[in-house]
PDB file of C-alpha atoms in Angstrom:
ATOM      1  CA  GLN T 286       0.000   0.000   0.000  1.00 80.00           C
ATOM      2  CA  VAL T 287       1.215   3.481  -0.916  1.00 91.00           C
ATOM      3  CA  GLN T 288       0.580   6.541   1.178  1.00 95.00           C
ATOM      4  CA  LEU T 289       0.630   9.876  -0.640  1.00 97.00           C
ATOM      5  CA  VAL T 290       1.044  13.312   0.886  1.00 97.00           C
ATOM      6  CA  GLU T 291       0.714  16.470  -1.187  1.00 98.00           C
ATOM      7  CA  SER T 292       2.387  19.753  -0.368  1.00 98.00           C
ATOM      8  CA  GLY T 293       3.252  23.058  -1.978  1.00 97.00           C
ATOM      9  CA  GLY T 294      -0.165  24.609  -2.247  1.00 98.00           C
ATOM     10  CA  GLY T 295      -1.059  28.023  -0.976  1.00 97.00           C
ATOM     11  CA  LEU T 296      -2.383  31.436  -1.851  1.00 97.00           C
ATOM     12  CA  VAL T 297      -0.826  32.781  -5.029  1.00 97.00           C
ATOM     13  CA  GLN T 298      -1.443  35.840  -7.138  1.00 97.00           C
ATOM     14  CA  ALA T 299      -2.669  35.309 -10.685  1.00 98.00           C
ATOM     15  CA  GLY T 300       0.226  34.947 -13.082  1.00 97.00           C
ATOM     16  CA  GLY T 301       2.445  33.331 -10.512  1.00 98.00           C
ATOM     17  CA  SER T 302       3.713  29.791 -10.319  1.00 97.00           C
ATOM     18  CA  LEU T 303       3.540  26.899  -7.928  1.00 97.00           C
ATOM     19  CA  ARG T 304       5.309  23.608  -7.676  1.00 98.00           C
ATOM     20  CA  LEU T 305       3.285  20.961  -5.945  1.00 98.00           C
ATOM     21  CA  SER T 306       4.899  17.881  -4.515  1.00 98.00           C
ATOM     22  CA  CYS T 307       3.538  14.484  -3.664  1.00 98.00           C
ATOM     23  CA  ALA T 308       5.643  12.404  -1.340  1.00 97.00           C
ATOM     24  CA  ALA T 309       4.998   8.695  -1.502  1.00 97.00           C
ATOM     25  CA  SER T 310       5.752   6.204   1.185  1.00 94.00           C
ATOM     26  CA  GLY T 311       5.915   2.557   0.367  1.00 83.00           C
ATOM     27  CA  ARG T 312       7.771   0.362  -2.055  1.00 83.00           C
ATOM     28  CA  THR T 313       5.147   0.412  -4.793  1.00 89.00           C
ATOM     29  CA  PHE T 314       5.673   3.959  -6.064  1.00 94.00           C
ATOM     30  CA  ARG T 315       7.849   3.016  -9.011  1.00 95.00           C
ATOM     31  CA  SER T 316       5.318   0.486 -10.253  1.00 96.00           C
ATOM     32  CA  LEU T 317       2.527   3.057 -10.523  1.00 97.00           C
ATOM     33  CA  ASP T 318       1.516   5.602 -13.075  1.00 98.00           C
ATOM     34  CA  MET T 319       1.056   8.783 -11.095  1.00 98.00           C
ATOM     35  CA  GLY T 320      -1.473  11.484 -11.762  1.00 98.00           C
ATOM     36  CA  TRP T 321      -2.715  14.813 -10.563  1.00 98.00           C
ATOM     37  CA  PHE T 322      -6.340  15.758 -10.177  1.00 98.00           C
ATOM     38  CA  ARG T 323      -7.985  18.888  -8.937  1.00 98.00           C
ATOM     39  CA  GLN T 324     -11.350  19.626  -7.466  1.00 98.00           C
ATOM     40  CA  ALA T 325     -12.833  23.089  -7.287  1.00 97.00           C
ATOM     41  CA  PRO T 326     -15.687  23.905  -4.928  1.00 92.00           C
ATOM     42  CA  GLY T 327     -18.936  22.416  -6.154  1.00 94.00           C
ATOM     43  CA  LYS T 328     -17.279  20.646  -9.069  1.00 96.00           C
ATOM     44  CA  GLU T 329     -16.277  17.119  -9.921  1.00 96.00           C
ATOM     45  CA  ARG T 330     -12.719  15.995  -9.496  1.00 97.00           C
ATOM     46  CA  GLU T 331     -10.885  16.840 -12.707  1.00 97.00           C
ATOM     47  CA  PHE T 332      -7.968  15.126 -14.387  1.00 97.00           C
ATOM     48  CA  VAL T 333      -4.901  17.320 -14.741  1.00 98.00           C
ATOM     49  CA  ALA T 334      -2.013  15.126 -15.797  1.00 98.00           C
ATOM     50  CA  VAL T 335      -0.489  11.684 -15.496  1.00 98.00           C
ATOM     51  CA  ILE T 336       3.025  10.373 -15.875  1.00 98.00           C
ATOM     52  CA  SER T 337       4.121   6.829 -16.590  1.00 98.00           C
ATOM     53  CA  ARG T 338       6.114   4.655 -14.229  1.00 97.00           C
ATOM     54  CA  THR T 339       9.443   5.603 -15.788  1.00 95.00           C
ATOM     55  CA  GLY T 340       8.497   9.195 -16.475  1.00 96.00           C
ATOM     56  CA  TYR T 341       8.851   8.672 -20.209  1.00 96.00           C
ATOM     57  CA  ARG T 342       5.212   9.259 -21.141  1.00 97.00           C
ATOM     58  CA  ARG T 343       2.784  11.928 -20.071  1.00 97.00           C
ATOM     59  CA  SER T 344      -0.807  12.809 -20.695  1.00 97.00           C
ATOM     60  CA  PHE T 345      -2.637  16.017 -19.844  1.00 97.00           C
ATOM     61  CA  GLY T 346      -6.133  17.257 -19.451  1.00 95.00           C
ATOM     62  CA  ASP T 347      -7.451  19.282 -22.351  1.00 90.00           C
ATOM     63  CA  PHE T 348      -7.560  22.489 -20.362  1.00 84.00           C
ATOM     64  CA  VAL T 349      -3.878  22.459 -19.502  1.00 81.00           C
ATOM     65  CA  ARG T 350      -2.648  24.448 -22.532  1.00 75.00           C
ATOM     66  CA  GLY T 351       0.987  23.965 -21.664  1.00 89.00           C
ATOM     67  CA  ARG T 352       0.882  25.600 -18.242  1.00 95.00           C
ATOM     68  CA  PHE T 353       1.221  22.354 -16.328  1.00 97.00           C
ATOM     69  CA  THR T 354       4.285  20.183 -16.108  1.00 97.00           C
ATOM     70  CA  ILE T 355       4.209  16.807 -14.439  1.00 98.00           C
ATOM     71  CA  SER T 356       7.372  15.041 -13.394  1.00 98.00           C
ATOM     72  CA  ARG T 357       8.550  12.415 -10.984  1.00 98.00           C
ATOM     73  CA  ASP T 358      11.696  11.456  -9.182  1.00 97.00           C
ATOM     74  CA  ASN T 359      11.542   7.768  -8.467  1.00 96.00           C
ATOM     75  CA  ALA T 360      14.730   7.881  -6.445  1.00 95.00           C
ATOM     76  CA  LYS T 361      12.964  10.243  -4.056  1.00 96.00           C
ATOM     77  CA  ASN T 362       9.525   8.660  -4.329  1.00 96.00           C
ATOM     78  CA  THR T 363       8.150  12.042  -5.255  1.00 98.00           C
ATOM     79  CA  LEU T 364       5.715  13.326  -7.853  1.00 98.00           C
ATOM     80  CA  TYR T 365       5.624  16.962  -8.920  1.00 98.00           C
ATOM     81  CA  LEU T 366       3.261  19.327 -10.634  1.00 98.00           C
ATOM     82  CA  GLN T 367       4.557  22.650 -11.859  1.00 98.00           C
ATOM     83  CA  ILE T 368       1.845  25.184 -12.578  1.00 97.00           C
ATOM     84  CA  ASP T 369       2.777  28.351 -14.409  1.00 97.00           C
ATOM     85  CA  SER T 370       0.757  31.441 -15.236  1.00 96.00           C
ATOM     86  CA  LEU T 371      -1.761  30.618 -12.571  1.00 97.00           C
ATOM     87  CA  LYS T 372      -5.320  31.706 -13.145  1.00 96.00           C
ATOM     88  CA  PRO T 373      -8.172  32.110 -10.679  1.00 97.00           C
ATOM     89  CA  GLU T 374      -9.880  29.106 -12.268  1.00 95.00           C
ATOM     90  CA  ASP T 375      -6.937  26.993 -11.140  1.00 96.00           C
ATOM     91  CA  THR T 376      -8.179  27.404  -7.596  1.00 97.00           C
ATOM     92  CA  ALA T 377      -8.883  23.930  -6.294  1.00 98.00           C
ATOM     93  CA  VAL T 378      -7.701  21.188  -4.043  1.00 98.00           C
ATOM     94  CA  TYR T 379      -5.016  19.302  -5.917  1.00 98.00           C
ATOM     95  CA  TYR T 380      -4.668  15.583  -5.378  1.00 98.00           C
ATOM     96  CA  CYS T 381      -1.981  13.184  -6.388  1.00 98.00           C
ATOM     97  CA  ALA T 382      -2.934   9.628  -7.149  1.00 98.00           C
ATOM     98  CA  GLY T 383      -1.432   6.352  -8.237  1.00 97.00           C
ATOM     99  CA  SER T 384      -2.730   3.704 -10.594  1.00 98.00           C
ATOM    100  CA  VAL T 385      -1.680   0.293 -11.826  1.00 96.00           C
ATOM    101  CA  LEU T 386      -3.172   1.177 -15.216  1.00 97.00           C
ATOM    102  CA  VAL T 387      -1.385   2.893 -18.090  1.00 97.00           C
ATOM    103  CA  LEU T 388      -1.843   6.664 -18.238  1.00 97.00           C
ATOM    104  CA  PRO T 389      -5.308   6.643 -16.706  1.00 98.00           C
ATOM    105  CA  ALA T 390      -7.356   9.820 -16.790  1.00 97.00           C
ATOM    106  CA  ARG T 391     -10.381   8.899 -14.729  1.00 97.00           C
ATOM    107  CA  VAL T 392     -10.836   9.082 -11.001  1.00 98.00           C
ATOM    108  CA  ASN T 393     -12.055   5.521 -10.736  1.00 98.00           C
ATOM    109  CA  GLU T 394      -8.939   4.213 -12.470  1.00 98.00           C
ATOM    110  CA  TYR T 395      -6.714   5.222  -9.576  1.00 98.00           C
ATOM    111  CA  ASP T 396      -6.039   3.093  -6.553  1.00 95.00           C
ATOM    112  CA  TYR T 397      -4.173   5.435  -4.237  1.00 97.00           C
ATOM    113  CA  TRP T 398      -4.945   9.006  -3.275  1.00 98.00           C
ATOM    114  CA  GLY T 399      -3.423  11.734  -1.210  1.00 98.00           C
ATOM    115  CA  GLN T 400      -5.489  14.054   0.938  1.00 97.00           C
ATOM    116  CA  GLY T 401      -4.913  17.057  -1.278  1.00 98.00           C
ATOM    117  CA  THR T 402      -3.265  20.446  -1.079  1.00 98.00           C
ATOM    118  CA  GLN T 403      -5.190  23.670  -1.495  1.00 98.00           C
ATOM    119  CA  VAL T 404      -4.242  26.030  -4.300  1.00 98.00           C
ATOM    120  CA  THR T 405      -5.903  29.416  -4.211  1.00 98.00           C
ATOM    121  CA  VAL T 406      -5.224  31.941  -6.953  1.00 98.00           C
ATOM    122  CA  SER T 407      -6.188  35.530  -6.358  1.00 97.00           C
ATOM    123  CA  SER T 408      -6.962  37.935  -9.172  1.00 92.00           C
TER     124      SER T 408
END
């Protein structure tokens, strides 16, 4: 079993950047595709990005438009999400998640979830 803990969120002015981290405990991290989701108030949890086990392949949600960069450091058991040019609509709780499937993009395709980190973007 993998335990995931997100960090790096906070209150940021529009146009700024954030780098979110997801620290994984457990020996299974390297065997999982790892993704980021976000959930804004009153909305469904939304797929942001996923990265393959080795970090070679990536997939992004359609809204990303190049502002999001997903990466992982398997040696550190850590997943990252870089968000640039932050917009107020990026305000959400951001979750990291792990899946045994290949580049999954749906909530129900993930087996492991962190508790989320709040990102708030002010205009």
